[in-house]
mmCIF file of C-alpha atoms (C1' of nucleotides) in Angstrom:
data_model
loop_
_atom_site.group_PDB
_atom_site.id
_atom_site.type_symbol
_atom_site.label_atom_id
_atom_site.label_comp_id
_atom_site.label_asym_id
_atom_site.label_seq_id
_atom_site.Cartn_x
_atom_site.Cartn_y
_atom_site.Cartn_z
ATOM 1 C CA UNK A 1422 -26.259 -49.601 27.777
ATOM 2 C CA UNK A 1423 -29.356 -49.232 26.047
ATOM 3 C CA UNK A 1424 -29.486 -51.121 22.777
ATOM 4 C CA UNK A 1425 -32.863 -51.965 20.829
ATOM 5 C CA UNK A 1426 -34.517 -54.807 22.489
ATOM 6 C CA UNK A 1427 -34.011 -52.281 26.317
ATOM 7 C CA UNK A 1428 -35.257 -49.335 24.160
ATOM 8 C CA UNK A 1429 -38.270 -51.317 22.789
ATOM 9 C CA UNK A 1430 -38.753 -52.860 26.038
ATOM 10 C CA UNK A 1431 -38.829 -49.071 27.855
ATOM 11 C CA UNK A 1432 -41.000 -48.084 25.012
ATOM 12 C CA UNK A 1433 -43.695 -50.527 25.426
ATOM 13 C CA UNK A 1434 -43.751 -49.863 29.135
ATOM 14 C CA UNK A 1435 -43.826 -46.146 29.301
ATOM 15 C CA UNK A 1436 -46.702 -46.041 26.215
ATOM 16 C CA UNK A 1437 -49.635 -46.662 28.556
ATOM 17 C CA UNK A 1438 -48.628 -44.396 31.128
ATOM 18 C CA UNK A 1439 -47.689 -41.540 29.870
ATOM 19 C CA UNK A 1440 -49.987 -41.447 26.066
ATOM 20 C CA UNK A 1441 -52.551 -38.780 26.211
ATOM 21 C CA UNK A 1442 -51.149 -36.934 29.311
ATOM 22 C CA UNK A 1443 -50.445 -33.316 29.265
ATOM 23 C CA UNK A 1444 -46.379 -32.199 30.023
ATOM 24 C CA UNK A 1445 -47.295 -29.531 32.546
ATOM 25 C CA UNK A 1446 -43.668 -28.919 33.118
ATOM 26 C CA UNK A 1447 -39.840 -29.807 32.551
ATOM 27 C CA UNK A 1448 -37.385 -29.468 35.506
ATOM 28 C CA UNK A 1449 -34.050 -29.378 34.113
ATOM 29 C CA UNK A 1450 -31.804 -30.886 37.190
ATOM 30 C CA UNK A 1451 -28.186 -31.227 35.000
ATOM 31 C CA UNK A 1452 -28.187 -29.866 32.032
ATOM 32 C CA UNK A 1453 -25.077 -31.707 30.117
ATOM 33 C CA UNK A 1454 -27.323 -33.758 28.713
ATOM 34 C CA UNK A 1455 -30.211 -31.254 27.124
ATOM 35 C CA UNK A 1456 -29.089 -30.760 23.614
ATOM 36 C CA UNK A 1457 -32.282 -28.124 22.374
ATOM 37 C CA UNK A 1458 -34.838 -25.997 24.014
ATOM 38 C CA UNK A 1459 -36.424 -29.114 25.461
ATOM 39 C CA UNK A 1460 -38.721 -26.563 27.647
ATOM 40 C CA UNK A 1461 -40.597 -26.090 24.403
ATOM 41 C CA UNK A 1462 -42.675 -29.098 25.376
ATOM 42 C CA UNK A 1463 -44.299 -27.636 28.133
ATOM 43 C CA UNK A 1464 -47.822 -27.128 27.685
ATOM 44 C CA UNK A 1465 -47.621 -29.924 24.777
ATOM 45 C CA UNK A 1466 -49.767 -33.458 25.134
ATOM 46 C CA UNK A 1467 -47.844 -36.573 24.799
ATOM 47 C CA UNK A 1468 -49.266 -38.580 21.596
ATOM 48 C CA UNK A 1469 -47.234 -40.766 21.036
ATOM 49 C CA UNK A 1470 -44.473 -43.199 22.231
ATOM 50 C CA UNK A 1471 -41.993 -44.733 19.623
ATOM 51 C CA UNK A 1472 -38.844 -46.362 19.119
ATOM 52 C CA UNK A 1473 -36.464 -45.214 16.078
ATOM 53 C CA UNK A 1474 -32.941 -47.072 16.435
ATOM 54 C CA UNK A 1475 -31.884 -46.927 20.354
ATOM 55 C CA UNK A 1476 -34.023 -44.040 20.651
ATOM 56 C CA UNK A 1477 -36.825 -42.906 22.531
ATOM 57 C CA UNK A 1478 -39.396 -40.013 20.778
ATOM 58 C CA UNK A 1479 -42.058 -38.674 22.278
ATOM 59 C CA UNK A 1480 -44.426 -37.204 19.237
ATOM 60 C CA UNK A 1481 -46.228 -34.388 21.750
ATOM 61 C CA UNK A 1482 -48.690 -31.997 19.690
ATOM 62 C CA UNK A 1483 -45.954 -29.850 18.037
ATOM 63 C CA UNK A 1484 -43.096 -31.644 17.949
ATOM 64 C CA UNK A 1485 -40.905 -34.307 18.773
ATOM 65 C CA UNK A 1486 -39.629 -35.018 22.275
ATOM 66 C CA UNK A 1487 -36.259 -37.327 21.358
ATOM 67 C CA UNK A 1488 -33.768 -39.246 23.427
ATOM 68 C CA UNK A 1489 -30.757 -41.190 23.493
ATOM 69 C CA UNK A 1490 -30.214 -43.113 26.920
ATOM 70 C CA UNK A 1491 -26.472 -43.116 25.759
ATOM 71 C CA UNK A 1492 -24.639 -45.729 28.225
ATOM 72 C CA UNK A 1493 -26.420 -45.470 31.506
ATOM 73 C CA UNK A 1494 -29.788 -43.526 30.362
ATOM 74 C CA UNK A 1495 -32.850 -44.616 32.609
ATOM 75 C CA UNK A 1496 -36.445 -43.462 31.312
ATOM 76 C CA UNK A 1497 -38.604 -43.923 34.658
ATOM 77 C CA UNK A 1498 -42.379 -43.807 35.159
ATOM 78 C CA UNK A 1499 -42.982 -42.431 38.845
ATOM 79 C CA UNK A 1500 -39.662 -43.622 40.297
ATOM 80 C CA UNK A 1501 -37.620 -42.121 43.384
ATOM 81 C CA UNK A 1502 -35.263 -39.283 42.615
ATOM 82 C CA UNK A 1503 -31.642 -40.216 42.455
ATOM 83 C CA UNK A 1504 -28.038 -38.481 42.713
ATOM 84 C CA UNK A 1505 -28.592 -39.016 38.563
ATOM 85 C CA UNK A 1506 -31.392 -37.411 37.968
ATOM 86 C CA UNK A 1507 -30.967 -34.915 35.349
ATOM 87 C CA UNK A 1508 -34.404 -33.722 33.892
ATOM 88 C CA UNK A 1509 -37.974 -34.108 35.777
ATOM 89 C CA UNK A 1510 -40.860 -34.063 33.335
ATOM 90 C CA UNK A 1511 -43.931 -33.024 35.470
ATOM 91 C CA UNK A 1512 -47.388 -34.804 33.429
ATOM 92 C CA UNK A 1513 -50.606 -34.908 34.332
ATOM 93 C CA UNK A 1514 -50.781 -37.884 36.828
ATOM 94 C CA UNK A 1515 -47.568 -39.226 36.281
ATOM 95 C CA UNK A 1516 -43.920 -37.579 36.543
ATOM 96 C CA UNK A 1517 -41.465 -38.870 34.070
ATOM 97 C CA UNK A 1518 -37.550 -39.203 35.353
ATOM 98 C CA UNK A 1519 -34.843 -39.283 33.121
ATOM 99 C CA UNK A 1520 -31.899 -40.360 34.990
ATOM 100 C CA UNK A 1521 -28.086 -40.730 33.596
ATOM 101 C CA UNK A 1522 -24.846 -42.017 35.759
ATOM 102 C CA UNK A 1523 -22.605 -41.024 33.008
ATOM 103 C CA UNK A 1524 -23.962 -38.364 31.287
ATOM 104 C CA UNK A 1525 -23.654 -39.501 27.720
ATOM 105 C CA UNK A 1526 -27.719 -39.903 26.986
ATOM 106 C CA UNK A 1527 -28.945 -36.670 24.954
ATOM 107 C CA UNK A 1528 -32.311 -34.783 24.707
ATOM 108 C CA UNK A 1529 -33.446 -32.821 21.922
ATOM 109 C CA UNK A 1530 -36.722 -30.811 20.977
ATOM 110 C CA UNK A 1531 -37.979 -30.030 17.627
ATOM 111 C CA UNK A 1532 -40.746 -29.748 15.695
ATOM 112 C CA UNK A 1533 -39.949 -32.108 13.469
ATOM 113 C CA UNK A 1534 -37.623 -35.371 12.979
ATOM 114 C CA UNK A 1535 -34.103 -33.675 13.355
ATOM 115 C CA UNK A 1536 -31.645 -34.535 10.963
ATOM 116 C CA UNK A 1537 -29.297 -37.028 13.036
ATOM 117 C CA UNK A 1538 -32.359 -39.192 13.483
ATOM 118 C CA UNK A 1539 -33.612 -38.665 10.193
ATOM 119 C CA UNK A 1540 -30.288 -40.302 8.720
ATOM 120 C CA UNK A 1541 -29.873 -43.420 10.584
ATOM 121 C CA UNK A 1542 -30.637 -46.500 8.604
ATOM 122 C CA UNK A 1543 -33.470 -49.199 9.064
ATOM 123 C CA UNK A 1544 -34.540 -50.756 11.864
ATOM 124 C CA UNK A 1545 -33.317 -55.123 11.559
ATOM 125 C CA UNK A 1546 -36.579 -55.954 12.476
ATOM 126 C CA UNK A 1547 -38.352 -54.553 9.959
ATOM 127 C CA UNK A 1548 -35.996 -55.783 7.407
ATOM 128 C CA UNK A 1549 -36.879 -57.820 4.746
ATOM 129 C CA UNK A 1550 -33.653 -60.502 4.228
ATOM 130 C CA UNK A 1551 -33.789 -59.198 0.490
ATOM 131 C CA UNK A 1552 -32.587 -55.666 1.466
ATOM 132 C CA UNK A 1553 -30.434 -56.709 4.140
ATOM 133 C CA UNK A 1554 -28.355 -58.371 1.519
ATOM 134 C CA UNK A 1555 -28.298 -56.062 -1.145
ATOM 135 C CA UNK A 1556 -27.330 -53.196 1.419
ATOM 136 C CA UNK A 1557 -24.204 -55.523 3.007
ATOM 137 C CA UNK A 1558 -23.772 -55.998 -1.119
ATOM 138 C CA UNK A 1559 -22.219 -52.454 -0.730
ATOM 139 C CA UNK A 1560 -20.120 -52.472 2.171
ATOM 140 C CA UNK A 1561 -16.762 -52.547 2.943
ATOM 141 C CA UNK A 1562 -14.496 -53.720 5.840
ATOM 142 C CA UNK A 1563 -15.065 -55.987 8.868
ATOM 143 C CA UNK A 1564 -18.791 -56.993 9.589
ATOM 144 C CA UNK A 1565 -18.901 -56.370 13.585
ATOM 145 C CA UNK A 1566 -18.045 -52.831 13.018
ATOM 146 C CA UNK A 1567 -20.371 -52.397 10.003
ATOM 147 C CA UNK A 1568 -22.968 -53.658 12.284
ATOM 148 C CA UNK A 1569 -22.736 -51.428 14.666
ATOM 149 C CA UNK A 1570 -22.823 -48.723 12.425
ATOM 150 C CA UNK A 1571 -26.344 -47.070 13.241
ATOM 151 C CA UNK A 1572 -26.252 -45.749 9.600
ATOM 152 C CA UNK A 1573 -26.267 -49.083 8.203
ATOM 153 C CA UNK A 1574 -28.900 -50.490 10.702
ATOM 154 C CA UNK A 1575 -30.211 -49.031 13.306
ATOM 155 C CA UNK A 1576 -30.283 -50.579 16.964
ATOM 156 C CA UNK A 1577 -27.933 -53.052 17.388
ATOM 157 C CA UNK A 1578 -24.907 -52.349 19.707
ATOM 158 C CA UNK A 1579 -21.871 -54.329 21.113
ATOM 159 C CA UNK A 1580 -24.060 -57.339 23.519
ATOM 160 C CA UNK A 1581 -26.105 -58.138 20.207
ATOM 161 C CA UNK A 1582 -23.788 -57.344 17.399
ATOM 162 C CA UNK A 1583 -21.572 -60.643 19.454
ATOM 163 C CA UNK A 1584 -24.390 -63.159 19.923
ATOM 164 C CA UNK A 1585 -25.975 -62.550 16.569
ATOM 165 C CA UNK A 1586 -22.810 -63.098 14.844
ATOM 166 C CA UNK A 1587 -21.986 -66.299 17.582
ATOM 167 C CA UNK A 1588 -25.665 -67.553 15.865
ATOM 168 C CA UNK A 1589 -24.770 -66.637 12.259
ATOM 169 C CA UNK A 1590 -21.009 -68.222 12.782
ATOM 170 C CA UNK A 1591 -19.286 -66.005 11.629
ATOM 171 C CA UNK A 1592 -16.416 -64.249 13.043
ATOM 172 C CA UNK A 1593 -16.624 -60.768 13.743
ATOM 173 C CA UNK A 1594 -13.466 -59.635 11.938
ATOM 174 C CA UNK A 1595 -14.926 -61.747 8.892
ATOM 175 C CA UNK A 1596 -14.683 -59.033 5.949
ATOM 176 C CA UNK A 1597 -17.811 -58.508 4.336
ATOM 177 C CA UNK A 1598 -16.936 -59.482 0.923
ATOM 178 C CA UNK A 1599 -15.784 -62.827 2.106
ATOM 179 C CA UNK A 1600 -19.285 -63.896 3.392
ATOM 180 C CA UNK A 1601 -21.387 -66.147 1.158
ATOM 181 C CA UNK A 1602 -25.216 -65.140 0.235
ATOM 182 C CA UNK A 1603 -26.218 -67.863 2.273
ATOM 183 C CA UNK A 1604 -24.556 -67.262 5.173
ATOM 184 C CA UNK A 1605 -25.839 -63.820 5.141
ATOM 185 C CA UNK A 1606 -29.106 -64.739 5.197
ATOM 186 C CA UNK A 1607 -28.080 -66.485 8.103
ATOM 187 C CA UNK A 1608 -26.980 -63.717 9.564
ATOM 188 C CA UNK A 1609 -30.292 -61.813 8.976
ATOM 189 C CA UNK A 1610 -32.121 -64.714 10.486
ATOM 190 C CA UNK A 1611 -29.797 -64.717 13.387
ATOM 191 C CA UNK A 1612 -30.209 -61.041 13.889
ATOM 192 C CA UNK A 1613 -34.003 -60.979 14.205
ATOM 193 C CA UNK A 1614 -33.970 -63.513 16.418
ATOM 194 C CA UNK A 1615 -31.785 -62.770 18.736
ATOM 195 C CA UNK A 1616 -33.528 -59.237 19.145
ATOM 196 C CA UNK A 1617 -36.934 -60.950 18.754
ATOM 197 C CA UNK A 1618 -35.330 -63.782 22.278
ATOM 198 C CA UNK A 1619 -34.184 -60.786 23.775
ATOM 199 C CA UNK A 1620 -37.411 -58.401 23.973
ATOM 200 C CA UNK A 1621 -39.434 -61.223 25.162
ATOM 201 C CA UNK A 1622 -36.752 -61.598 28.125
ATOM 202 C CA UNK A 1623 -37.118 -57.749 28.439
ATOM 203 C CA UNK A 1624 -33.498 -57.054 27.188
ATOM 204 C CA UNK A 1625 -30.443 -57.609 29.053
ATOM 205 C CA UNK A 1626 -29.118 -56.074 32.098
ATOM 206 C CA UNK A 1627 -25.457 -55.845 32.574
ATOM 207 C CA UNK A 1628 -24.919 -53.087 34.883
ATOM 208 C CA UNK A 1629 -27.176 -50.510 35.115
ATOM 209 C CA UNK A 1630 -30.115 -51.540 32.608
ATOM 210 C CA UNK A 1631 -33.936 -51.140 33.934
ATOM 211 C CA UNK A 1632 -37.218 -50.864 31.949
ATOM 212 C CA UNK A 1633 -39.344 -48.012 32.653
ATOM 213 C CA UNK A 1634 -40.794 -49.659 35.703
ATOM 214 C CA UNK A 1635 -37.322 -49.795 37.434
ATOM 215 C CA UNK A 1636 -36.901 -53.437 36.680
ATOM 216 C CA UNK A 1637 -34.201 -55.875 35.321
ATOM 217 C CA UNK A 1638 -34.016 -57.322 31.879
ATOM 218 C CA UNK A 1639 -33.035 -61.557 32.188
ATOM 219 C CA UNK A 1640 -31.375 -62.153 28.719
ATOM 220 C CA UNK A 1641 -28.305 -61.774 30.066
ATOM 221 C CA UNK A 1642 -28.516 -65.168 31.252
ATOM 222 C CA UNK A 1643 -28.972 -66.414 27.866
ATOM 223 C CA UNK A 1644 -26.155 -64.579 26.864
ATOM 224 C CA UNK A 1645 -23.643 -67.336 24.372
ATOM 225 C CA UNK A 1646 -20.812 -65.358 24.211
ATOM 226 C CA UNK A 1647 -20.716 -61.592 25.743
ATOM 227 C CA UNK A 1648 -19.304 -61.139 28.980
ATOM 228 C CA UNK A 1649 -18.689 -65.109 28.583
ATOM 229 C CA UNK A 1650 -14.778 -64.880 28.376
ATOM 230 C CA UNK A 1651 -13.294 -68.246 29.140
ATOM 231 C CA UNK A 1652 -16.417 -70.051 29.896
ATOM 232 C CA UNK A 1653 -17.520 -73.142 27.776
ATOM 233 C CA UNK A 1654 -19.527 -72.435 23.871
ATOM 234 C CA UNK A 1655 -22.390 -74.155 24.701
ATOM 235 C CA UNK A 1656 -21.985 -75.509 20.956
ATOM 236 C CA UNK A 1657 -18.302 -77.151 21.414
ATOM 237 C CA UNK A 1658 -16.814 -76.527 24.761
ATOM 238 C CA UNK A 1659 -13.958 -74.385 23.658
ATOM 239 C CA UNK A 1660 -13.677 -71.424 25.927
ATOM 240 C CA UNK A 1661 -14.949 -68.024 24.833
ATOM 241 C CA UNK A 1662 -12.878 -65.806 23.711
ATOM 242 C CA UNK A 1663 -12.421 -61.606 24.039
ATOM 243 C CA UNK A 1664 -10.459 -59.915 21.512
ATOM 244 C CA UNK A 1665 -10.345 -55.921 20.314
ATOM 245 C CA UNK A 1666 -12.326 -55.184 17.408
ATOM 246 C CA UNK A 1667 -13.042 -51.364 16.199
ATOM 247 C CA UNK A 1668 -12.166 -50.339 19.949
ATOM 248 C CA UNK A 1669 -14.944 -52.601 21.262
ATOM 249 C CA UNK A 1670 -14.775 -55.693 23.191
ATOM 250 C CA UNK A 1671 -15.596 -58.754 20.938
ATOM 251 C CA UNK A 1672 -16.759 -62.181 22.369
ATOM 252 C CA UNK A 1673 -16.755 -65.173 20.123
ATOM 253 C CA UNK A 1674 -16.122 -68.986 20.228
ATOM 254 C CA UNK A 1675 -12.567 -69.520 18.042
ATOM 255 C CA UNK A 1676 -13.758 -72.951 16.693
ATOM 256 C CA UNK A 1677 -17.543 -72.133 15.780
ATOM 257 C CA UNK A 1678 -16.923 -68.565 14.502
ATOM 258 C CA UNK A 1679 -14.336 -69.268 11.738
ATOM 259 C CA UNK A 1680 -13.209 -66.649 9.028
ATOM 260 C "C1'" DA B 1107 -3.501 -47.246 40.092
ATOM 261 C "C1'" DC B 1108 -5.339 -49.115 36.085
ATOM 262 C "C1'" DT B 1109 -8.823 -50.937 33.041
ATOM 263 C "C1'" DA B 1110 -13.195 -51.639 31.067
ATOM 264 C "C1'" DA B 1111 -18.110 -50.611 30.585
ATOM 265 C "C1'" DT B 1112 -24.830 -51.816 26.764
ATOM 266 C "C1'" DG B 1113 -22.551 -45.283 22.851
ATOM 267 C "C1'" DT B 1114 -21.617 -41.517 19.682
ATOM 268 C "C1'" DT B 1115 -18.863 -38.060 17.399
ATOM 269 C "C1'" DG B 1116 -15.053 -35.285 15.655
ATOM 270 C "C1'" DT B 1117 -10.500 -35.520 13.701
ATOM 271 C "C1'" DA B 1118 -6.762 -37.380 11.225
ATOM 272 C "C1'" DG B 1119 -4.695 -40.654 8.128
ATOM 273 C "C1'" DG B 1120 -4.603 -44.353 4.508
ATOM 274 C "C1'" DG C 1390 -16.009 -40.838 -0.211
ATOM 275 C "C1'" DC C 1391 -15.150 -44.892 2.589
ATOM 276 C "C1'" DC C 1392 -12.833 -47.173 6.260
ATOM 277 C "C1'" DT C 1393 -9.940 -47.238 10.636
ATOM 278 C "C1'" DA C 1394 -7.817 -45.658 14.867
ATOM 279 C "C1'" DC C 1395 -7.949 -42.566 18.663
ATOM 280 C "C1'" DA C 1396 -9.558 -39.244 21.926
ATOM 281 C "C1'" DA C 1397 -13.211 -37.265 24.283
ATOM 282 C "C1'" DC C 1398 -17.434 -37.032 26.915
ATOM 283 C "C1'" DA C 1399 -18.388 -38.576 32.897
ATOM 284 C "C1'" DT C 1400 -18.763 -42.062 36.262
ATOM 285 C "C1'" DT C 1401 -18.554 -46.468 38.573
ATOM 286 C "C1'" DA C 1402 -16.818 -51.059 39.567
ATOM 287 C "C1'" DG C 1403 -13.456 -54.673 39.777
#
DNA sequence: ACTAATGTTGTAGG
DNA sequence: GCCTACAACATTAG
């Protein structure tokens, strides 16, 4: 669910209300999800808030708090209890909820960056057009699946991978060594914005997405081409289409994303 | 009943 | 080592 315009967008919410305050105590409801000792906060103050990638780290004042809302993670500041919540985190003044439908979001505790985080690659935002090149310079394959790669960048998933590459035209089976400098660029420009359009519209909810606050991202109704099959490219008129690409559904408009 | 869903990871094969 | 396909994880919605 959670890609990194919704993570960024939790993030900014949760920073003011939850910075400074002391974790008095972790309730662990269902613990599928609780991948270290997360316990080890207790006692710990909250100093920071951060996003790296899709995830959420909370820098307390020996260690690092991290998680991954997977596909249906919630992060929610003094909301109800539901059926899905699976850890309570008791602060001083505030209670934390992290709530999961589907169980694939993941918790860890350590007292430094752990190594899965450490390894994932920079964040498109941050990235100068310069590097972005040079690092597609040495890749291989299709470009929607090297995008989604959180090795090669960091926070894009399947809703933004689509529209940037519907802004960029280029289709997203286009092999990488087929795309010109230029339209690379493009790509990088198309990228930034698109996560830049989508923040400001506090991400998009599909299904299940809410920011910390319990409520609803709008850029789904900006939305060119995911969850758009059949309907009109507000370019051209030709209907959307959805094909299979690395096991993930792939939106894009036939005559303005060519090869 | 069947399929797909905003994600990641381990395994196997080319 | 790199890239790809597939299954698995657990649950809901159409």
């Amino acid at each position: 669910m959670p890609e990194l315009p919704e993570v960024e967008t939790i993030v900014r919410g949760l920073k003011p209300l939850v910075e400074g305050r002391l974790i008095e105590s972790v309730e662990i409801v269902a613990g599928l999800v609780v991948k270290s000792p997360i316990d080890a906060v207790e006692g710990q103050i909250i100093r920071a808030t951060r996003r790296l990638g899709k995830n959420v780290l909370f820098e307390c004042t020996r260690g690092i708090l991290s998680i991954h809302l997977g596909m249906t993670g919630k992060l929610l500041a003094d909301g109800a209890l539901t059926p899905y919540t699976r850890v309570i985190f008791h602060l001083n003044g505030a209670t934390l909820l992290y709530d999961d439908i589907r169980q694939f979001g993941r918790l860890h505790y350590a007292p430094e960056l752990p190594q899965h985080l450490a390894l994932i690659g920079p964040d498109p935002l941050r990235l100068e057009a310069s590097d972005f090149l040079a690092r597609l310079k040495r890749k291989k394959g299709r470009i929607k699946p090297l995008l989604l790669n959180q090795h090669f960048l960091a926070g894009l998933g399947n809703i933004y991978v689509d529209e940037a590459l519907f802004r960029a035209g280029i289709h997203p089976n286009t092999l990488v060594s087929a795309i010109s400098k230029p339209r690379a660029a493009r790509l990088h420009t198309a990228i930034q914005e698109t996560l830049h359009e989508a923040i400001h519209h506090g991400g998009s909810s599909i299904s299940d997405y809410v920011d910390a606050a319990g409520r609803k991202g709008s850029f789904q109704e900006r939305h060119r081409v995911y969850d758009r099959e059949g309907a009109p490219c507000i370019h051209c008129g030709t209907p959307i289409r959805r094909i299979v690409i690395g096991q993930r559904g792939t939106h894009f408009c036939p005559k303005c994303q060519k090869g």
